[in-house]
XYZ file of N, CA, C and O in Angstrom:
436
model
N -16.401 19.416 -0.267
C -15.244 18.800 -0.911
C -15.053 17.382 -0.378
O -15.262 17.121 0.794
N -14.643 16.491 -1.247
C -14.464 15.092 -0.879
C -13.264 14.926 0.040
O -12.229 15.544 -0.148
N -13.416 14.062 1.076
C -12.328 13.779 2.008
C -11.189 13.079 1.272
O -11.432 12.325 0.332
N -9.938 13.306 1.692
C -8.815 12.598 1.064
C -8.969 11.095 1.247
O -9.463 10.636 2.274
N -8.547 10.361 0.253
C -8.625 8.910 0.303
C -7.694 8.362 1.379
O -8.027 7.418 2.073
N -6.547 8.950 1.524
C -5.547 8.464 2.469
C -5.504 9.345 3.704
O -5.857 10.516 3.651
N -5.068 8.782 4.805
C -4.906 9.552 6.026
C -3.869 10.638 5.809
O -2.998 10.531 4.946
N -3.971 11.679 6.600
C -2.983 12.771 6.521
C -1.586 12.203 6.712
O -1.345 11.412 7.620
N -0.680 12.592 5.856
C 0.685 12.090 5.921
C 1.442 12.716 7.076
O 1.186 13.844 7.470
N 2.387 11.957 7.590
C 3.208 12.423 8.700
C 3.922 13.712 8.318
O 4.481 13.831 7.235
N 3.928 14.678 9.221
C 4.560 15.966 8.957
C 6.051 15.887 8.725
O 6.642 16.794 8.163
N 6.698 14.800 9.145
C 8.142 14.681 8.960
C 8.507 14.041 7.618
O 9.675 13.950 7.297
N 7.523 13.617 6.866
C 7.785 12.987 5.575
C 8.318 14.030 4.602
O 7.781 15.140 4.515
N 9.395 13.713 3.862
C 9.936 14.679 2.894
C 8.887 15.059 1.842
O 8.016 14.259 1.490
N 8.993 16.267 1.352
C 8.005 16.799 0.416
C 7.905 15.956 -0.855
O 6.804 15.780 -1.393
N 9.021 15.419 -1.361
C 8.953 14.620 -2.588
C 8.138 13.345 -2.369
O 7.404 12.908 -3.255
N 8.202 12.763 -1.160
C 7.399 11.566 -0.879
C 5.924 11.920 -0.714
O 5.042 11.149 -1.117
N 5.648 13.096 -0.150
C 4.259 13.555 -0.078
C 3.693 13.750 -1.479
O 2.544 13.403 -1.752
N 4.518 14.298 -2.388
C 4.086 14.493 -3.779
C 3.766 13.159 -4.435
O 2.763 13.031 -5.151
N 4.610 12.158 -4.198
C 4.367 10.824 -4.759
C 3.056 10.263 -4.228
O 2.240 9.726 -4.993
N 2.828 10.400 -2.925
C 1.592 9.896 -2.320
C 0.372 10.590 -2.921
O -0.646 9.946 -3.201
N 0.468 11.902 -3.137
C -0.655 12.633 -3.736
C -0.909 12.171 -5.168
O -2.066 12.047 -5.593
N 0.151 11.893 -5.929
C -0.010 11.398 -7.306
C -0.678 10.024 -7.320
O -1.549 9.753 -8.150
N -0.259 9.171 -6.398
C -0.859 7.834 -6.312
C -2.331 7.943 -5.925
O -3.192 7.257 -6.481
N -2.618 8.834 -4.965
C -4.006 9.037 -4.558
C -4.856 9.508 -5.744
O -5.948 9.002 -5.979
N -4.337 10.457 -6.513
C -5.065 10.965 -7.675
C -5.278 9.854 -8.707
O -6.368 9.727 -9.270
N -4.253 9.053 -8.932
C -4.378 7.939 -9.883
C -5.443 6.943 -9.414
O -6.229 6.445 -10.220
N -5.483 6.670 -8.109
C -6.477 5.746 -7.566
C -7.882 6.332 -7.706
O -8.818 5.633 -8.127
N -8.035 7.602 -7.361
C -9.357 8.235 -7.455
C -9.854 8.307 -8.893
O -11.049 8.139 -9.149
N -8.942 8.541 -9.838
C -9.328 8.583 -11.256
C -9.794 7.221 -11.766
O -10.462 7.155 -12.793
N -9.445 6.172 -11.065
C -9.810 4.818 -11.472
C -10.841 4.190 -10.529
O -11.075 2.997 -10.562
N -11.474 5.002 -9.705
C -12.288 4.485 -8.605
C -13.432 3.571 -9.033
O -13.886 2.764 -8.245
N -13.888 3.670 -10.246
C -15.006 2.825 -10.688
C -14.579 1.718 -11.646
O -15.424 1.113 -12.293
N -13.279 1.463 -11.733
C -12.776 0.460 -12.674
C -11.810 -0.479 -11.960
O -10.639 -0.162 -11.773
N -12.301 -1.644 -11.578
C -11.489 -2.571 -10.788
C -10.252 -3.042 -11.543
O -9.198 -3.248 -10.931
N -10.326 -3.192 -12.860
C -9.154 -3.625 -13.632
C -8.072 -2.546 -13.634
O -6.885 -2.852 -13.526
N -8.483 -1.293 -13.723
C -7.514 -0.189 -13.681
C -6.888 -0.065 -12.294
O -5.696 0.196 -12.176
N -7.688 -0.240 -11.250
C -7.146 -0.190 -9.888
C -6.183 -1.355 -9.674
O -5.125 -1.195 -9.064
N -6.525 -2.519 -10.202
C -5.639 -3.670 -10.108
C -4.312 -3.386 -10.813
O -3.243 -3.731 -10.302
N -4.353 -2.711 -11.940
C -3.112 -2.328 -12.636
C -2.269 -1.399 -11.772
O -1.045 -1.563 -11.684
N -2.909 -0.448 -11.122
C -2.192 0.461 -10.228
C -1.556 -0.316 -9.078
O -0.386 -0.100 -8.738
N -2.292 -1.243 -8.481
C -1.748 -2.053 -7.391
C -0.569 -2.891 -7.858
O 0.416 -3.049 -7.127
N -0.635 -3.400 -9.077
C 0.483 -4.180 -9.616
C 1.731 -3.312 -9.799
O 2.851 -3.752 -9.529
N 1.537 -2.088 -10.270
C 2.667 -1.168 -10.418
C 3.300 -0.892 -9.060
O 4.526 -0.931 -8.905
N 2.467 -0.606 -8.058
C 2.985 -0.333 -6.719
C 3.714 -1.532 -6.139
O 4.780 -1.384 -5.532
N 3.167 -2.718 -6.337
C 3.825 -3.929 -5.837
C 5.163 -4.144 -6.534
O 6.169 -4.468 -5.891
N 5.193 -3.934 -7.847
C 6.433 -4.088 -8.606
C 7.501 -3.114 -8.107
O 8.648 -3.500 -7.867
N 7.114 -1.846 -7.942
C 8.066 -0.842 -7.463
C 8.557 -1.171 -6.057
O 9.749 -1.041 -5.759
N 7.666 -1.600 -5.202
C 8.032 -1.994 -3.839
C 9.085 -3.098 -3.874
O 10.118 -3.024 -3.218
N 8.838 -4.121 -4.677
C 9.762 -5.256 -4.779
C 11.112 -4.827 -5.348
O 12.168 -5.198 -4.833
N 11.093 -4.022 -6.394
C 12.338 -3.580 -7.028
C 13.179 -2.727 -6.079
O 14.390 -2.924 -5.974
N 12.541 -1.780 -5.410
C 13.279 -0.924 -4.472
C 13.839 -1.755 -3.325
O 14.994 -1.595 -2.923
N 13.030 -2.660 -2.790
C 13.465 -3.507 -1.679
C 14.643 -4.384 -2.081
O 15.625 -4.496 -1.351
N 14.555 -5.010 -3.256
C 15.561 -5.994 -3.659
C 16.834 -5.379 -4.228
O 17.832 -6.077 -4.372
N 16.807 -4.105 -4.555
C 18.013 -3.482 -5.118
C 18.542 -2.404 -4.179
O 19.464 -2.639 -3.411
N 17.947 -1.248 -4.221
C 18.458 -0.102 -3.466
C 18.462 -0.323 -1.954
O 19.430 0.026 -1.273
N 17.389 -0.897 -1.426
C 17.325 -1.084 0.024
C 18.369 -2.087 0.492
O 19.062 -1.848 1.476
N 18.496 -3.192 -0.222
C 19.483 -4.211 0.192
C 20.903 -3.663 0.202
O 21.690 -3.975 1.085
N 21.233 -2.860 -0.793
C 22.592 -2.318 -0.848
C 22.826 -1.236 0.197
O 23.972 -0.896 0.477
N 21.738 -0.708 0.780
C 21.885 0.350 1.784
C 21.796 -0.178 3.212
O 21.826 0.608 4.160
N 21.722 -1.497 3.371
C 21.592 -2.066 4.716
C 22.806 -1.743 5.574
O 23.909 -1.541 5.061
N 22.613 -1.688 6.888
C 23.688 -1.296 7.814
C 24.935 -2.165 7.699
O 24.854 -3.361 7.418
N 26.073 -1.513 7.960
C 27.357 -2.211 7.909
C 27.963 -2.393 9.289
O 28.998 -3.038 9.431
N 27.324 -1.794 10.313
C 27.826 -1.975 11.677
C 26.655 -2.016 12.658
O 25.509 -1.766 12.281
N 26.962 -2.318 13.912
C 25.910 -2.480 14.924
C 25.151 -1.189 15.204
O 23.942 -1.215 15.418
N 25.832 -0.061 15.191
C 25.163 1.202 15.462
C 24.136 1.537 14.375
O 23.025 1.976 14.664
N 24.531 1.325 13.126
C 23.601 1.570 12.023
C 22.433 0.589 12.068
O 21.293 0.963 11.806
N 22.710 -0.664 12.401
C 21.648 -1.660 12.521
C 20.684 -1.276 13.637
O 19.464 -1.349 13.471
N 21.215 -0.842 14.766
C 20.371 -0.415 15.875
C 19.480 0.748 15.445
O 18.272 0.769 15.734
N 20.046 1.727 14.739
C 19.277 2.892 14.293
C 18.159 2.464 13.349
O 17.027 2.955 13.448
N 18.451 1.532 12.445
C 17.435 1.041 11.513
C 16.322 0.307 12.262
O 15.134 0.565 12.047
N 16.695 -0.596 13.154
C 15.693 -1.353 13.905
C 14.866 -0.441 14.802
O 13.652 -0.634 14.944
N 15.495 0.554 15.369
C 14.781 1.514 16.215
C 13.763 2.298 15.393
O 12.630 2.507 15.823
N 14.159 2.715 14.202
C 13.233 3.425 13.321
C 12.053 2.545 12.940
O 10.906 3.001 12.938
N 12.327 1.287 12.619
C 11.257 0.350 12.271
C 10.293 0.205 13.443
O 9.070 0.217 13.272
N 10.830 0.104 14.635
C 10.003 -0.052 15.830
C 9.157 1.197 16.113
O 7.975 1.097 16.434
N 9.759 2.366 15.975
C 9.067 3.608 16.322
C 8.094 4.095 15.251
O 7.118 4.767 15.554
N 8.357 3.763 13.995
C 7.595 4.365 12.897
C 6.746 3.392 12.095
O 6.530 3.591 10.913
N 6.269 2.346 12.727
C 5.256 1.542 12.057
C 5.697 0.234 11.461
O 4.975 -0.336 10.658
N 6.839 -0.261 11.789
C 7.206 -1.595 11.335
C 7.706 -1.648 9.908
O 8.011 -0.652 9.267
N 7.760 -2.856 9.418
C 8.291 -3.143 8.095
C 7.238 -2.868 7.036
O 6.099 -3.298 7.164
N 7.579 -2.155 5.958
C 6.586 -1.918 4.898
C 6.216 -3.218 4.198
O 7.079 -4.025 3.866
N 4.938 -3.415 4.022
C 4.449 -4.647 3.432
C 3.220 -4.329 2.600
O 2.350 -3.587 3.045
N 3.161 -4.900 1.418
C 1.981 -4.733 0.579
C 1.199 -6.039 0.651
O 1.629 -7.067 0.128
N 0.065 -5.977 1.330
C -0.748 -7.173 1.518
C -1.673 -7.360 0.320
O -2.275 -6.420 -0.170
N -1.758 -8.583 -0.114
C -2.661 -8.904 -1.217
C -4.007 -9.333 -0.670
O -4.087 -9.998 0.358
N -5.049 -8.957 -1.378
C -6.378 -9.391 -0.998
C -6.490 -10.891 -1.308
O -6.078 -11.335 -2.369
N -6.995 -11.613 -0.378
C -7.154 -13.045 -0.580
C -8.372 -13.289 -1.472
O -9.386 -12.608 -1.361
N -8.256 -14.248 -2.361
C -9.334 -14.565 -3.282
C -10.608 -14.913 -2.517
O -11.703 -14.518 -2.900
N -10.450 -15.599 -1.395
C -11.613 -15.968 -0.587
C -12.360 -14.714 -0.121
O -13.576 -14.659 -0.168
N -11.634 -13.702 0.327
C -12.257 -12.451 0.771
C -13.007 -11.783 -0.371
O -14.107 -11.267 -0.189
N -12.399 -11.787 -1.543
C -13.035 -11.201 -2.713
C -14.352 -11.909 -3.022
O -15.383 -11.272 -3.235
N -14.327 -13.233 -3.017
C -15.541 -13.996 -3.303
C -16.601 -13.799 -2.228
O -17.791 -13.684 -2.536
N -16.187 -13.745 -0.962
C -17.146 -13.502 0.116
C -17.809 -12.141 -0.047
O -19.022 -12.011 0.156
N -17.022 -11.117 -0.407
C -17.600 -9.786 -0.640
C -18.594 -9.809 -1.788
O -19.647 -9.176 -1.716
N -18.267 -10.537 -2.844
C -19.174 -10.631 -3.986
C -20.469 -11.334 -3.591
O -21.554 -10.909 -3.982
N -20.366 -12.423 -2.814
C -21.555 -13.138 -2.368
C -22.420 -12.266 -1.463
O -23.651 -12.284 -1.563
N -21.777 -11.507 -0.587
C -22.509 -10.598 0.304
C -23.262 -9.541 -0.494
O -24.436 -9.274 -0.234
N -22.601 -8.946 -1.470
C -23.243 -7.931 -2.300
C -24.391 -8.526 -3.098
O -25.441 -7.918 -3.237
N -24.193 -9.729 -3.602
C -25.247 -10.400 -4.361
C -26.457 -10.683 -3.473
O -27.601 -10.477 -3.882
N -26.210 -11.124 -2.259
C -27.299 -11.388 -1.322
C -28.038 -10.104 -0.971
O -29.278 -10.086 -0.882
N -27.308 -9.008 -0.798
C -27.938 -7.716 -0.506
C -28.804 -7.247 -1.666
O -29.903 -6.747 -1.470
N -28.324 -7.421 -2.873
C -29.098 -7.039 -4.058
C -30.352 -7.878 -4.175
O -31.429 -7.353 -4.481
N -30.230 -9.180 -3.916
C -31.382 -10.064 -3.980
C -32.438 -9.682 -2.951
O -33.644 -9.674 -3.254
N -32.008 -9.332 -1.735
C -32.976 -8.964 -0.700
C -33.643 -7.636 -1.035
O -34.813 -7.421 -0.730
N -32.915 -6.716 -1.670
C -33.504 -5.428 -2.046
C -34.511 -5.615 -3.165
O -35.544 -4.946 -3.213
N -34.263 -6.536 -4.072
C -35.194 -6.792 -5.180
C -36.476 -7.452 -4.683
O -37.550 -7.229 -5.250
N -36.356 -8.276 -3.645
C -37.546 -8.992 -3.160
C -38.404 -8.129 -2.248
O -39.517 -8.510 -1.905
N -37.941 -6.946 -1.871
C -38.728 -6.073 -0.991
C -39.810 -5.344 -1.730
O -39.948 -5.048 -2.767
């Protein structure tokens, strides 16, 4: 059986979030050979991240020092601030050049 694409989820994660992660994993695996489809999935995830952050998360921010401390402590203990990093165009081009060079060397053998 194929290994899961993502690392095992934390045991304390609520079941509904585990379900979401499994759905995203399945969607990614179903698109594994189509870069445009994977890019669409990444765009959806980025959009949802931005919307949740800018609406629901902002309105739920702490109103006192104790709540702020609890939030900052959680961020410190559980992996920092969530961030969706974009692949840099330069990295993409370097990977393409590397693959092209590998193909060329295999053809000349």
